Amino acid sequence: MPPRLSSAIAWKKLQQHQKEISRTTLSELFAANPRRAEQLSVEASGLFLDYSKNLVDNKTLALFDALAEELGFTAACQALRQGNPVNHTENRSALHGALRDAHGTSVYVNDVDITAGIQQAKVQMAEFVDALHRGNTLGGSGKPILDVVNIGIGGSYLGPKMVVEALTPYQQKTVRCHFIANIDGTEITEVLENLNPETTLFIIASKSFSTKETLCNAIAARKWVCQNPLLEAAIEKHFVAVSSNIPAAIEFGIKESNVFPMWDWVGGRYSLWSTIGLPIAIAVGMTHFQAMLDGAHEMDQHFFNTKPRDNMPFLLAMLQIWYNNFFAANSHAVIPYDHDLRSLPEYLQQLEMESNGKRVDSTGTPVDYATGSAIWGGAGTNGQHAYHQLFHQGTQLIPVDFIFPLTTHNPVSDHHAILIANCLSQSRAMLVGKTLEQATEELLQQGLSRDAAKKLAPHKVIPGNRPSNTLTMEELSPARLGALIALYEHKVYAQSIIWDINAFDQWGVELGKQISNEIYQTLASSDKDAHYDPSTNQLIKRFKEANRK
Ligand code: F6P
């Protein structure tokens, strides 16, 4: 039985249509319709998406709609919203949307309305944050806590870290937030060397409370605190936990009242809205944290109540599928032209690649089409001096999402105008390129001889006709950041519907964890020989020789 998508009528029509549209260019599409830019733009939740610089026409968009209809897109969205077990391999809901519905619309998991628990956890967060900000949270030696260190990895790190960074202008100045994720001892060493144990509190953030990196770092942090006997006697004053595994957190030594609950129906990479977002609330306060939730909720409403043609997450999803599945563009770049969004691409890597890096469909049948893209990027304008060359003259198509706020929190001379001029220059250069004639003429104008110009010009040709999206917002505020993150969450889910894959499990990471535990035993023992493949064996041998005591 072929996968559902492969036999979809609209999918086959898109395959045919790709040949048709490849015979035209973006410049021709703009020339044919003076209103193209305004018609291929959409606003939602304070975000403005200009998707007119994409290799699509009305027929493409109509086929996107037809595919959504054929694959039951709307029903799948409602299934997510009402808490159906969309994570079917773990028989779990994915109710990150419920975390940001301030109206507390009832949602039931196993016949229990989860809204009360959500509200209680937010009250627990608010009380904790308020005491911290008032200087009423004292360490074992009676001094107020001044530094909070979040120990967590993956979804227990990337979201909070990215948001705390993105909302720098909104940070309060009394308590500083720090993050430790990697098991590499360098990270914890570099973070703790500037902190005072007496005034430092750790958040052990781990949904499972079994992630090795996090537990090892938590033990190292506890040792660091316990160097001071005063603090050792009151160790519970220096640790709280965020976890769905409360018994394990208590066993580690966290007081039960210092455990912030999270739930199985929130995926790790979708959890920054939950108590995993505690560092965010500490950094910017509960008011801004709630504003971020509200912005995300606005995007939820847009996603669940807007037909595909005007549905921003659906459009981003299908545009990326268009290039991924019909133009063999298997990587996608996200380039925020905003220093405070510099970690957004890294956050989106987990969100997109751990969600949609899947190879079997909902029936367990291996798919015969591409699924999740490789996501990468970084802040502009830096990338222009690093990898944009590949966008402009590389041999592979790499679609780009450009993101920028119309106004800046930090006006310095005319820097913001220069920054945005650069962002717009990149999408325009990808659109129009530079022909051989233009390159030759330019060189002649510069005074080169005709022969010299003829020789150099081919190297300066830029093909253009390369697609990009541009997303803007009035300013990078908590509400707009919430809407932006929710936009990408729903884009990922929309893609999983089309590809018929599970966006909410991550079985692929289990093998690595299992093998790393085995290899660690080999590395740690003096007599255990390596019995793996020859490459791994020789590398283990080199490690042992270099670290022989
Ligand atoms: O990489 C696997 C993973 O389970 C991620 O999905 C998750 O965000 C991360 O590890 C951390 O998991 P935990 O919060 O349970 O420590």
CSV table of N, CA, C and O in Angstrom, one decimal, residues 134-176:
chain,number,residue,atom,x,y,z
A,134,ARG,N,11.6,40.2,44.8
A,134,ARG,CA,11.6,41.1,46.0
A,134,ARG,C,12.8,40.9,46.9
A,134,ARG,O,13.0,41.5,47.9
A,135,GLY,N,13.6,39.9,46.5
A,135,GLY,CA,14.8,39.6,47.3
A,135,GLY,C,14.4,38.8,48.5
A,135,GLY,O,15.2,38.7,49.5
A,136,ASN,N,13.3,38.1,48.5
A,136,ASN,CA,12.8,37.4,49.6
A,136,ASN,C,13.2,35.9,49.6
A,136,ASN,O,12.9,35.1,50.4
A,137,THR,N,13.9,35.5,48.5
A,137,THR,CA,14.3,34.1,48.3
A,137,THR,C,15.7,34.0,48.8
A,137,THR,O,16.6,34.5,48.1
A,138,LEU,N,15.9,33.5,50.0
A,138,LEU,CA,17.3,33.5,50.6
A,138,LEU,C,18.0,32.1,50.5
A,138,LEU,O,17.3,31.1,50.5
A,139,GLY,N,19.3,32.1,50.3
A,139,GLY,CA,20.1,30.9,50.2
A,139,GLY,C,20.3,30.4,51.6
A,139,GLY,O,19.9,31.0,52.6
A,140,GLY,N,21.1,29.4,51.7
A,140,GLY,CA,21.4,28.7,53.0
A,140,GLY,C,22.1,29.6,54.0
A,140,GLY,O,22.1,29.4,55.2
A,141,SER,N,22.8,30.6,53.5
A,141,SER,CA,23.6,31.5,54.4
A,141,SER,C,22.8,32.8,54.6
A,141,SER,O,23.3,33.8,55.2
A,142,GLY,N,21.5,32.8,54.2
A,142,GLY,CA,20.7,34.0,54.5
A,142,GLY,C,20.7,35.1,53.5
A,142,GLY,O,20.1,36.2,53.7
A,143,LYS,N,21.5,34.9,52.5
A,143,LYS,CA,21.6,36.0,51.5
A,143,LYS,C,20.6,35.8,50.4
A,143,LYS,O,20.3,34.7,50.0
A,144,PRO,N,20.1,36.9,49.8
A,144,PRO,CA,19.1,36.8,48.7
A,144,PRO,C,19.7,36.2,47.4
A,144,PRO,O,20.9,36.4,47.1
A,145,ILE,N,18.9,35.4,46.8
A,145,ILE,CA,19.4,34.8,45.5
A,145,ILE,C,19.5,35.9,44.4
A,145,ILE,O,18.6,36.7,44.2
A,146,LEU,N,20.6,35.9,43.7
A,146,LEU,CA,20.9,37.0,42.7
A,146,LEU,C,21.1,36.3,41.3
A,146,LEU,O,20.9,37.0,40.3
A,147,ASP,N,21.4,35.0,41.3
A,147,ASP,CA,21.7,34.3,40.0
A,147,ASP,C,20.9,33.0,40.0
A,147,ASP,O,20.9,32.3,41.0
A,148,VAL,N,20.2,32.8,38.9
A,148,VAL,CA,19.4,31.6,38.7
A,148,VAL,C,20.1,30.9,37.5
A,148,VAL,O,20.3,31.5,36.4
A,149,VAL,N,20.4,29.6,37.7
A,149,VAL,CA,21.0,28.8,36.6
A,149,VAL,C,20.1,27.7,36.2
A,149,VAL,O,19.7,26.8,37.0
A,150,ASN,N,19.7,27.7,35.0
A,150,ASN,CA,18.8,26.7,34.4
A,150,ASN,C,19.7,25.5,33.9
A,150,ASN,O,20.5,25.8,33.0
A,151,ILE,N,19.5,24.4,34.5
A,151,ILE,CA,20.2,23.2,34.0
A,151,ILE,C,19.2,22.3,33.2
A,151,ILE,O,18.3,21.8,33.8
A,152,GLY,N,19.4,22.2,31.9
A,152,GLY,CA,18.5,21.5,31.0
A,152,GLY,C,19.0,21.5,29.6
A,152,GLY,O,19.9,22.2,29.3
A,153,ILE,N,18.5,20.6,28.8
A,153,ILE,CA,19.0,20.5,27.4
A,153,ILE,C,17.8,20.3,26.5
A,153,ILE,O,16.7,20.0,26.9
A,154,GLY,N,18.0,20.5,25.2
A,154,GLY,CA,17.0,20.3,24.2
A,154,GLY,C,15.8,21.3,24.5
A,154,GLY,O,16.0,22.5,24.8
A,155,GLY,N,14.6,20.7,24.5
A,155,GLY,CA,13.5,21.6,24.8
A,155,GLY,C,13.4,22.2,26.2
A,155,GLY,O,12.7,23.2,26.4
A,156,SER,N,14.3,21.7,27.1
A,156,SER,CA,14.3,22.2,28.4
A,156,SER,C,15.4,23.3,28.5
A,156,SER,O,15.8,23.7,29.6
A,157,TYR,N,15.9,23.7,27.4
A,157,TYR,CA,16.9,24.7,27.3
A,157,TYR,C,16.7,25.7,26.2
A,157,TYR,O,16.6,26.9,26.3
A,158,LEU,N,16.5,25.2,25.0
A,158,LEU,CA,16.6,26.0,23.8
A,158,LEU,C,15.5,27.1,23.7
A,158,LEU,O,15.8,28.3,23.4
A,159,GLY,N,14.3,26.7,24.1
A,159,GLY,CA,13.2,27.7,24.1
A,159,GLY,C,13.4,28.8,25.2
A,159,GLY,O,13.5,30.0,24.8
A,160,PRO,N,13.6,28.4,26.4
A,160,PRO,CA,13.8,29.5,27.4
A,160,PRO,C,15.0,30.3,27.1
A,160,PRO,O,14.9,31.6,27.2
A,161,LYS,N,16.1,29.7,26.7
A,161,LYS,CA,17.3,30.5,26.4
A,161,LYS,C,17.1,31.5,25.3
A,161,LYS,O,17.4,32.7,25.3
A,162,MET,N,16.4,31.0,24.2
A,162,MET,CA,16.1,31.9,23.0
A,162,MET,C,15.2,33.0,23.4
A,162,MET,O,15.4,34.2,23.1
A,163,VAL,N,14.2,32.7,24.2
A,163,VAL,CA,13.2,33.8,24.6
A,163,VAL,C,13.8,34.8,25.5
A,163,VAL,O,13.7,36.0,25.4
A,164,VAL,N,14.6,34.3,26.5
A,164,VAL,CA,15.2,35.3,27.4
A,164,VAL,C,16.1,36.2,26.7
A,164,VAL,O,16.1,37.5,26.9
A,165,GLU,N,16.8,35.7,25.7
A,165,GLU,CA,17.7,36.5,24.8
A,165,GLU,C,16.9,37.5,24.0
A,165,GLU,O,17.2,38.7,23.8
A,166,ALA,N,15.8,37.0,23.4
A,166,ALA,CA,15.0,37.8,22.5
A,166,ALA,C,14.3,38.9,23.2
A,166,ALA,O,14.0,39.9,22.6
A,167,LEU,N,14.0,38.7,24.5
A,167,LEU,CA,13.3,39.7,25.3
A,167,LEU,C,14.3,40.5,26.2
A,167,LEU,O,13.9,41.1,27.2
A,168,THR,N,15.5,40.6,25.7
A,168,THR,CA,16.5,41.4,26.5
A,168,THR,C,16.0,42.8,27.0
A,168,THR,O,16.1,43.1,28.1
A,169,PRO,N,15.4,43.5,26.1
A,169,PRO,CA,14.9,44.8,26.5
A,169,PRO,C,13.8,44.8,27.6
A,169,PRO,O,13.6,45.8,28.2
A,170,TYR,N,13.3,43.6,27.8
A,170,TYR,CA,12.2,43.5,28.8
A,170,TYR,C,12.7,42.9,30.1
A,170,TYR,O,11.9,42.6,31.1
A,171,GLN,N,14.0,42.6,30.2
A,171,GLN,CA,14.5,41.9,31.4
A,171,GLN,C,14.6,42.8,32.6
A,171,GLN,O,14.9,44.0,32.5
A,172,GLN,N,14.2,42.3,33.8
A,172,GLN,CA,14.4,43.0,35.0
A,172,GLN,C,15.8,42.9,35.4
A,172,GLN,O,16.5,42.0,34.8
A,173,LYS,N,16.3,43.7,36.3
A,173,LYS,CA,17.8,43.8,36.5
A,173,LYS,C,18.2,43.2,37.9
A,173,LYS,O,19.3,43.2,38.3
A,174,THR,N,17.2,42.6,38.6
A,174,THR,CA,17.6,42.2,40.0
A,174,THR,C,18.2,40.8,40.0
A,174,THR,O,19.2,40.5,40.7
A,175,VAL,N,17.6,39.9,39.2
A,175,VAL,CA,18.1,38.5,39.2
A,175,VAL,C,18.6,38.1,37.8
A,175,VAL,O,17.9,38.3,36.8
A,176,ARG,N,19.8,37.6,37.7
A,176,ARG,CA,20.3,37.2,36.4
A,176,ARG,C,20.1,35.8,36.1
A,176,ARG,O,20.1,34.9,37.0
